Amino acid sequence: QPLSCPGRALILRAMKSIIASALLVFSLPSSSHAAKVTPTQKVITMMSEMKAKGEKMMEEEQKVYAAYAEWADDRSKELAFDIQDAGAKIEELTAFISKADSDVAQLGKEIEALDAEIDKLSAEKQEATDIRASEHAEYLKVSKDLGESVDALARAVQVVSAQNYDRPQAEALLQSMAKSVPGMPAVLGAFLQQAGAEQQDGAPAVAAYDSQSGGVLALLEGLHKKFKQELADVEEDESNQAHEFSLV
């Protein structure tokens, strides 16, 4: 395996050191004790030691380099996977954002439509409420008047049935009661209208009607029945209108 730049530099430094040491050894004077080990042998020994040291250092450097190269390769693969995952995540988020923007726009349109519908329904509700309030107020007035008229007719029937009243006497009685009895003015008006309509049938019938209390009583009872039915109709209409309004 080729040596790295630091390894070659280390070997060159070691060789320079060996050569310098060899020159130093050759330049020293020989002695009797040194004659046992020649300068050449010293140089060889030193070079062998330096070689072994250099090889050890080179081996350690190669191990470090191999470990670093393996780490760098692993890290490069990890980063590549991270970049790939990040790219996929970016695409996913971009698609999600696009869909969210589209959903927001669609929901915005739907909200606008719902707001318009709510405003329309609120206006219709308010209109129906106003109409219902007016109808109920009219019902209270009409039902009160009809109720008072029904009660007044019941009293008139009771009085006429207890005594023998002809038409002029019954009319005078109703006029008198209209001054103090609630609902009696309406009864008096209906009585006069009904009596006037019956007079158009002919003079003989009118004469008989005027002189008989039974005819007056029958007229009052007929009016009592008529007013009660009108009151029942008004109350039924009010109930139906209240039910219809509750469904709005």
PDB file of N, CA, C and O in Angstrom, residues 106-140:
ATOM      1  N   GLN A 106     -60.718  26.633  -0.314  1.00  0.00           N
ATOM      2  CA  GLN A 106     -62.043  26.034  -0.479  1.00  0.00           C
ATOM      3  C   GLN A 106     -62.907  26.274   0.752  1.00  0.00           C
ATOM      4  O   GLN A 106     -64.092  26.639   0.647  1.00  0.00           O
ATOM      5  N   LEU A 107     -62.302  26.079   1.922  1.00  0.00           N
ATOM      6  CA  LEU A 107     -63.046  26.307   3.157  1.00  0.00           C
ATOM      7  C   LEU A 107     -63.430  27.779   3.320  1.00  0.00           C
ATOM      8  O   LEU A 107     -64.491  28.093   3.853  1.00  0.00           O
ATOM      9  N   GLY A 108     -62.560  28.659   2.844  1.00  0.00           N
ATOM     10  CA  GLY A 108     -62.891  30.073   2.894  1.00  0.00           C
ATOM     11  C   GLY A 108     -64.131  30.390   2.069  1.00  0.00           C
ATOM     12  O   GLY A 108     -65.007  31.151   2.500  1.00  0.00           O
ATOM     13  N   LYS A 109     -64.213  29.792   0.874  1.00  0.00           N
ATOM     14  CA  LYS A 109     -65.398  29.991   0.036  1.00  0.00           C
ATOM     15  C   LYS A 109     -66.646  29.412   0.705  1.00  0.00           C
ATOM     16  O   LYS A 109     -67.716  30.026   0.686  1.00  0.00           O
ATOM     17  N   GLU A 110     -66.491  28.219   1.291  1.00  0.00           N
ATOM     18  CA  GLU A 110     -67.629  27.602   1.966  1.00  0.00           C
ATOM     19  C   GLU A 110     -68.082  28.434   3.175  1.00  0.00           C
ATOM     20  O   GLU A 110     -69.276  28.568   3.443  1.00  0.00           O
ATOM     21  N   ILE A 111     -67.112  28.997   3.900  1.00  0.00           N
ATOM     22  CA  ILE A 111     -67.449  29.832   5.049  1.00  0.00           C
ATOM     23  C   ILE A 111     -68.198  31.082   4.599  1.00  0.00           C
ATOM     24  O   ILE A 111     -69.173  31.511   5.238  1.00  0.00           O
ATOM     25  N   GLU A 112     -67.733  31.677   3.494  1.00  0.00           N
ATOM     26  CA  GLU A 112     -68.434  32.853   2.967  1.00  0.00           C
ATOM     27  C   GLU A 112     -69.877  32.505   2.593  1.00  0.00           C
ATOM     28  O   GLU A 112     -70.810  33.270   2.885  1.00  0.00           O
ATOM     29  N   ALA A 113     -70.039  31.333   1.934  1.00  0.00           N
ATOM     30  CA  ALA A 113     -71.396  30.914   1.569  1.00  0.00           C
ATOM     31  C   ALA A 113     -72.251  30.673   2.809  1.00  0.00           C
ATOM     32  O   ALA A 113     -73.428  31.046   2.859  1.00  0.00           O
ATOM     33  N   LEU A 114     -71.646  30.046   3.834  1.00  0.00           N
ATOM     34  CA  LEU A 114     -72.391  29.789   5.070  1.00  0.00           C
ATOM     35  C   LEU A 114     -72.737  31.092   5.795  1.00  0.00           C
ATOM     36  O   LEU A 114     -73.832  31.228   6.357  1.00  0.00           O
ATOM     37  N   ASP A 115     -71.813  32.041   5.771  1.00  0.00           N
ATOM     38  CA  ASP A 115     -72.101  33.336   6.396  1.00  0.00           C
ATOM     39  C   ASP A 115     -73.272  34.020   5.703  1.00  0.00           C
ATOM     40  O   ASP A 115     -74.151  34.598   6.368  1.00  0.00           O
ATOM     41  N   ALA A 116     -73.255  33.959   4.362  1.00  0.00           N
ATOM     42  CA  ALA A 116     -74.363  34.557   3.614  1.00  0.00           C
ATOM     43  C   ALA A 116     -75.682  33.859   3.931  1.00  0.00           C
ATOM     44  O   ALA A 116     -76.723  34.503   4.103  1.00  0.00           O
ATOM     45  N   GLU A 117     -75.625  32.519   4.029  1.00  0.00           N
ATOM     46  CA  GLU A 117     -76.840  31.763   4.357  1.00  0.00           C
ATOM     47  C   GLU A 117     -77.317  32.085   5.775  1.00  0.00           C
ATOM     48  O   GLU A 117     -78.526  32.219   6.020  1.00  0.00           O
ATOM     49  N   ILE A 118     -76.361  32.238   6.706  1.00  0.00           N
ATOM     50  CA  ILE A 118     -76.717  32.576   8.080  1.00  0.00           C
ATOM     51  C   ILE A 118     -77.373  33.959   8.140  1.00  0.00           C
ATOM     52  O   ILE A 118     -78.371  34.161   8.843  1.00  0.00           O
ATOM     53  N   ASP A 119     -76.797  34.902   7.385  1.00  0.00           N
ATOM     54  CA  ASP A 119     -77.390  36.248   7.361  1.00  0.00           C
ATOM     55  C   ASP A 119     -78.808  36.202   6.798  1.00  0.00           C
ATOM     56  O   ASP A 119     -79.721  36.869   7.321  1.00  0.00           O
ATOM     57  N   LYS A 120     -78.987  35.406   5.750  1.00  0.00           N
ATOM     58  CA  LYS A 120     -80.314  35.287   5.144  1.00  0.00           C
ATOM     59  C   LYS A 120     -81.307  34.668   6.126  1.00  0.00           C
ATOM     60  O   LYS A 120     -82.427  35.173   6.309  1.00  0.00           O
ATOM     61  N   LEU A 121     -80.876  33.564   6.762  1.00  0.00           N
ATOM     62  CA  LEU A 121     -81.757  32.895   7.721  1.00  0.00           C
ATOM     63  C   LEU A 121     -82.042  33.777   8.931  1.00  0.00           C
ATOM     64  O   LEU A 121     -83.154  33.762   9.477  1.00  0.00           O
ATOM     65  N   SER A 122     -81.038  34.539   9.350  1.00  0.00           N
ATOM     66  CA  SER A 122     -81.243  35.437  10.495  1.00  0.00           C
ATOM     67  C   SER A 122     -82.279  36.510  10.155  1.00  0.00           C
ATOM     68  O   SER A 122     -83.133  36.845  10.986  1.00  0.00           O
ATOM     69  N   ALA A 123     -82.173  37.037   8.912  1.00  0.00           N
ATOM     70  CA  ALA A 123     -83.155  38.045   8.488  1.00  0.00           C
ATOM     71  C   ALA A 123     -84.555  37.443   8.421  1.00  0.00           C
ATOM     72  O   ALA A 123     -85.539  38.055   8.856  1.00  0.00           O
ATOM     73  N   GLU A 124     -84.637  36.209   7.864  1.00  0.00           N
ATOM     74  CA  GLU A 124     -85.939  35.543   7.792  1.00  0.00           C
ATOM     75  C   GLU A 124     -86.481  35.243   9.189  1.00  0.00           C
ATOM     76  O   GLU A 124     -87.686  35.362   9.440  1.00  0.00           O
ATOM     77  N   LYS A 125     -85.582  34.842  10.091  1.00  0.00           N
ATOM     78  CA  LYS A 125     -85.989  34.564  11.465  1.00  0.00           C
ATOM     79  C   LYS A 125     -86.522  35.828  12.134  1.00  0.00           C
ATOM     80  O   LYS A 125     -87.551  35.794  12.830  1.00  0.00           O
ATOM     81  N   GLN A 126     -85.818  36.937  11.926  1.00  0.00           N
ATOM     82  CA  GLN A 126     -86.264  38.189  12.531  1.00  0.00           C
ATOM     83  C   GLN A 126     -87.608  38.626  11.955  1.00  0.00           C
ATOM     84  O   GLN A 126     -88.494  39.088  12.692  1.00  0.00           O
ATOM     85  N   GLU A 127     -87.760  38.457  10.632  1.00  0.00           N
ATOM     86  CA  GLU A 127     -89.029  38.808  10.000  1.00  0.00           C
ATOM     87  C   GLU A 127     -90.162  37.946  10.554  1.00  0.00           C
ATOM     88  O   GLU A 127     -91.257  38.444  10.857  1.00  0.00           O
ATOM     89  N   ALA A 128     -89.874  36.624  10.669  1.00  0.00           N
ATOM     90  CA  ALA A 128     -90.895  35.720  11.215  1.00  0.00           C
ATOM     91  C   ALA A 128     -91.213  36.073  12.668  1.00  0.00           C
ATOM     92  O   ALA A 128     -92.373  35.992  13.099  1.00  0.00           O
ATOM     93  N   THR A 129     -90.182  36.471  13.427  1.00  0.00           N
ATOM     94  CA  THR A 129     -90.402  36.856  14.821  1.00  0.00           C
ATOM     95  C   THR A 129     -91.294  38.091  14.914  1.00  0.00           C
ATOM     96  O   THR A 129     -92.202  38.156  15.756  1.00  0.00           O
ATOM     97  N   ASP A 130     -91.013  39.065  14.041  1.00  0.00           N
ATOM     98  CA  ASP A 130     -91.831  40.283  14.054  1.00  0.00           C
ATOM     99  C   ASP A 130     -93.281  39.966  13.674  1.00  0.00           C
ATOM    100  O   ASP A 130     -94.228  40.482  14.304  1.00  0.00           O
ATOM    101  N   ILE A 131     -93.440  39.130  12.642  1.00  0.00           N
ATOM    102  CA  ILE A 131     -94.801  38.760  12.221  1.00  0.00           C
ATOM    103  C   ILE A 131     -95.515  38.010  13.343  1.00  0.00           C
ATOM    104  O   ILE A 131     -96.697  38.252  13.632  1.00  0.00           O
ATOM    105  N   ARG A 132     -94.778  37.084  13.986  1.00  0.00           N
ATOM    106  CA  ARG A 132     -95.385  36.300  15.066  1.00  0.00           C
ATOM    107  C   ARG A 132     -95.787  37.195  16.230  1.00  0.00           C
ATOM    108  O   ARG A 132     -96.855  37.005  16.846  1.00  0.00           O
ATOM    109  N   ALA A 133     -94.938  38.175  16.541  1.00  0.00           N
ATOM    110  CA  ALA A 133     -95.262  39.095  17.639  1.00  0.00           C
ATOM    111  C   ALA A 133     -96.523  39.887  17.303  1.00  0.00           C
ATOM    112  O   ALA A 133     -97.390  40.093  18.165  1.00  0.00           O
ATOM    113  N   SER A 134     -96.636  40.316  16.045  1.00  0.00           N
ATOM    114  CA  SER A 134     -97.829  41.060  15.634  1.00  0.00           C
ATOM    115  C   SER A 134     -99.074  40.174  15.687  1.00  0.00           C
ATOM    116  O   SER A 134    -100.137  40.602  16.159  1.00  0.00           O
ATOM    117  N   GLU A 135     -98.923  38.924  15.206  1.00  0.00           N
ATOM    118  CA  GLU A 135    -100.062  37.993  15.250  1.00  0.00           C
ATOM    119  C   GLU A 135    -100.498  37.709  16.684  1.00  0.00           C
ATOM    120  O   GLU A 135    -101.703  37.656  16.972  1.00  0.00           O
ATOM    121  N   HIS A 136     -99.525  37.523  17.563  1.00  0.00           N
ATOM    122  CA  HIS A 136     -99.868  37.219  18.956  1.00  0.00           C
ATOM    123  C   HIS A 136    -100.549  38.410  19.630  1.00  0.00           C
ATOM    124  O   HIS A 136    -101.496  38.230  20.423  1.00  0.00           O
ATOM    125  N   ALA A 137    -100.050  39.613  19.332  1.00  0.00           N
ATOM    126  CA  ALA A 137    -100.680  40.807  19.908  1.00  0.00           C
ATOM    127  C   ALA A 137    -102.123  40.935  19.414  1.00  0.00           C
ATOM    128  O   ALA A 137    -103.035  41.270  20.200  1.00  0.00           O
ATOM    129  N   GLU A 138    -102.339  40.663  18.123  1.00  0.00           N
ATOM    130  CA  GLU A 138    -103.698  40.709  17.572  1.00  0.00           C
ATOM    131  C   GLU A 138    -104.573  39.639  18.203  1.00  0.00           C
ATOM    132  O   GLU A 138    -105.750  39.876  18.520  1.00  0.00           O
ATOM    133  N   TYR A 139    -103.978  38.454  18.427  1.00  0.00           N
ATOM    134  CA  TYR A 139    -104.735  37.368  19.078  1.00  0.00           C
ATOM    135  C   TYR A 139    -105.167  37.776  20.484  1.00  0.00           C
ATOM    136  O   TYR A 139    -106.318  37.535  20.887  1.00  0.00           O
ATOM    137  N   LEU A 140    -104.266  38.363  21.246  1.00  0.00           N
ATOM    138  CA  LEU A 140    -104.605  38.759  22.609  1.00  0.00           C
ATOM    139  C   LEU A 140    -105.764  39.754  22.618  1.00  0.00           C
ATOM    140  O   LEU A 140    -106.676  39.659  23.457  1.00  0.00           O
TER     141      LEU A 140
END
